[in-house]
GROMACS .gro file of C-alpha atoms in nm:
model
  138
    1UNK     CA    1  -1.696   0.608  -0.136
    2UNK     CA    2  -2.008   0.826  -0.096
    3UNK     CA    3  -2.149   0.748  -0.439
    4UNK     CA    4  -2.475   0.597  -0.424
    5UNK     CA    5  -2.485   0.236  -0.545
    6UNK     CA    6  -2.673   0.139  -0.862
    7UNK     CA    7  -2.826  -0.188  -0.785
    8UNK     CA    8  -2.856  -0.432  -1.088
    9UNK     CA    9  -3.219  -0.568  -1.128
   10UNK     CA   10  -3.070  -0.909  -1.255
   11UNK     CA   11  -2.920  -1.148  -1.030
   12UNK     CA   12  -2.557  -1.222  -1.119
   13UNK     CA   13  -2.484  -1.565  -1.235
   14UNK     CA   14  -2.378  -1.828  -0.979
   15UNK     CA   15  -2.055  -1.873  -1.133
   16UNK     CA   16  -1.989  -1.496  -1.112
   17UNK     CA   17  -2.064  -1.477  -0.744
   18UNK     CA   18  -1.837  -1.783  -0.680
   19UNK     CA   19  -1.558  -1.588  -0.888
   20UNK     CA   20  -1.612  -1.289  -0.676
   21UNK     CA   21  -1.593  -1.485  -0.361
   22UNK     CA   22  -1.273  -1.647  -0.477
   23UNK     CA   23  -1.135  -1.294  -0.550
   24UNK     CA   24  -1.228  -1.169  -0.213
   25UNK     CA   25  -1.074  -1.487  -0.047
   26UNK     CA   26  -0.750  -1.447  -0.247
   27UNK     CA   27  -0.732  -1.083  -0.170
   28UNK     CA   28  -0.775  -1.135   0.211
   29UNK     CA   29  -0.525  -1.424   0.200
   30UNK     CA   30  -0.273  -1.171   0.060
   31UNK     CA   31  -0.344  -0.897   0.304
   32UNK     CA   32  -0.320  -1.148   0.587
   33UNK     CA   33   0.017  -1.270   0.467
   34UNK     CA   34   0.119  -0.905   0.447
   35UNK     CA   35   0.025  -0.838   0.804
   36UNK     CA   36   0.221  -1.136   0.921
   37UNK     CA   37   0.539  -1.082   0.742
   38UNK     CA   38   0.552  -0.702   0.805
   39UNK     CA   39   0.518  -0.749   1.167
   40UNK     CA   40   0.784  -1.013   1.161
   41UNK     CA   41   1.001  -0.750   0.985
   42UNK     CA   42   0.928  -0.504   1.285
   43UNK     CA   43   0.705  -0.251   1.089
   44UNK     CA   44   0.322  -0.220   1.051
   45UNK     CA   45   0.130  -0.309   0.734
   46UNK     CA   46   0.059   0.070   0.689
   47UNK     CA   47   0.433   0.145   0.715
   48UNK     CA   48   0.506  -0.118   0.445
   49UNK     CA   49   0.240   0.031   0.228
   50UNK     CA   50   0.383   0.377   0.271
   51UNK     CA   51   0.738   0.244   0.172
   52UNK     CA   52   0.582   0.082  -0.142
   53UNK     CA   53   0.408   0.381  -0.237
   54UNK     CA   54   0.707   0.625  -0.182
   55UNK     CA   55   0.938   0.410  -0.400
   56UNK     CA   56   0.670   0.301  -0.644
   57UNK     CA   57   0.574   0.639  -0.770
   58UNK     CA   58   0.592   0.634  -1.149
   59UNK     CA   59   0.933   0.783  -1.296
   60UNK     CA   60   1.076   0.860  -0.932
   61UNK     CA   61   1.142   0.727  -0.597
   62UNK     CA   62   0.992   0.984  -0.382
   63UNK     CA   63   0.635   1.099  -0.302
   64UNK     CA   64   0.468   1.404  -0.165
   65UNK     CA   65   0.241   1.354   0.140
   66UNK     CA   66  -0.065   1.446  -0.067
   67UNK     CA   67   0.011   1.162  -0.315
   68UNK     CA   68   0.063   0.928  -0.027
   69UNK     CA   69  -0.266   1.026   0.117
   70UNK     CA   70  -0.416   0.950  -0.221
   71UNK     CA   71  -0.238   0.617  -0.257
   72UNK     CA   72  -0.322   0.513   0.089
   73UNK     CA   73  -0.688   0.637   0.053
   74UNK     CA   74  -0.617   0.833   0.370
   75UNK     CA   75  -0.663   1.189   0.493
   76UNK     CA   76  -0.372   1.419   0.443
   77UNK     CA   77  -0.328   1.477   0.815
   78UNK     CA   78  -0.329   1.088   0.865
   79UNK     CA   79  -0.075   1.036   0.590
   80UNK     CA   80   0.155   1.306   0.752
   81UNK     CA   81   0.138   1.139   1.088
   82UNK     CA   82   0.221   0.808   0.931
   83UNK     CA   83   0.522   0.967   0.742
   84UNK     CA   84   0.617   1.110   1.081
   85UNK     CA   85   0.609   0.764   1.222
   86UNK     CA   86   0.809   0.619   0.955
   87UNK     CA   87   1.057   0.917   1.009
   88UNK     CA   88   1.105   0.816   1.376
   89UNK     CA   89   1.171   0.469   1.263
   90UNK     CA   90   1.430   0.588   1.032
   91UNK     CA   91   1.241   0.441   0.740
   92UNK     CA   92   1.193   0.771   0.548
   93UNK     CA   93   1.330   1.127   0.544
   94UNK     CA   94   1.133   1.449   0.445
   95UNK     CA   95   1.309   1.680   0.189
   96UNK     CA   96   1.181   2.037   0.172
   97UNK     CA   97   1.088   2.177  -0.164
   98UNK     CA   98   1.071   2.527  -0.070
   99UNK     CA   99   1.091   2.771   0.238
  100UNK     CA  100   0.753   2.909   0.221
  101UNK     CA  101   0.518   2.607   0.276
  102UNK     CA  102   0.627   2.330   0.509
  103UNK     CA  103   0.373   2.087   0.300
  104UNK     CA  104   0.597   2.106  -0.001
  105UNK     CA  105   0.804   1.825   0.082
  106UNK     CA  106   0.952   1.500  -0.087
  107UNK     CA  107   0.922   1.184   0.120
  108UNK     CA  108   1.220   0.965   0.039
  109UNK     CA  109   1.326   0.614   0.181
  110UNK     CA  110   1.639   0.589   0.391
  111UNK     CA  111   1.890   0.321   0.351
  112UNK     CA  112   1.693   0.129   0.627
  113UNK     CA  113   1.376   0.191   0.450
  114UNK     CA  114   1.511   0.042   0.112
  115UNK     CA  115   1.646  -0.268   0.278
  116UNK     CA  116   1.315  -0.325   0.451
  117UNK     CA  117   1.103  -0.264   0.124
  118UNK     CA  118   1.335  -0.478  -0.082
  119UNK     CA  119   1.310  -0.771   0.142
  120UNK     CA  120   0.948  -0.749   0.205
  121UNK     CA  121   0.864  -0.668  -0.155
  122UNK     CA  122   1.031  -0.979  -0.264
  123UNK     CA  123   0.820  -1.195  -0.038
  124UNK     CA  124   0.518  -1.020  -0.134
  125UNK     CA  125   0.597  -1.066  -0.523
  126UNK     CA  126   0.640  -1.442  -0.463
  127UNK     CA  127   0.294  -1.468  -0.279
  128UNK     CA  128   0.131  -1.259  -0.536
  129UNK     CA  129   0.250  -1.494  -0.819
  130UNK     CA  130   0.102  -1.786  -0.628
  131UNK     CA  131  -0.229  -1.633  -0.569
  132UNK     CA  132  -0.254  -1.504  -0.939
  133UNK     CA  133  -0.208  -1.869  -1.020
  134UNK     CA  134  -0.508  -1.962  -0.794
  135UNK     CA  135  -0.734  -1.682  -0.938
  136UNK     CA  136  -0.652  -1.796  -1.294
  137UNK     CA  137  -0.793  -2.134  -1.212
  138UNK     CA  138  -1.128  -2.002  -1.148
   0.00000   0.00000   0.00000
């Protein structure tokens, strides 16, 4: 994010800052929970994020490396390296779209990747519901 910040001249209301604090707390709580359960499942939080984004593409169950880079907010070469690590862990497989350009590939989940995603996604969704309830109270 290289955009210059525009600072408001009026101080936000105390209640608004409290809501921001609560939101950041809930967000960090969710991320910490995610770190713990993904590591217990034997994968990294980034690998889990990749699985979510591969299967979570609107209208299809695969993604390109470029799309994954965007979703992960990472450089394309970093996303490609993560796909390679997930391939070695047998979580995903690359399928070529053409012979001319190696970059034109679809990334698909393997059966192992699907099982891992479904198990972890169910836990994440349960946690998300609980945290949504907490946020609604503020």
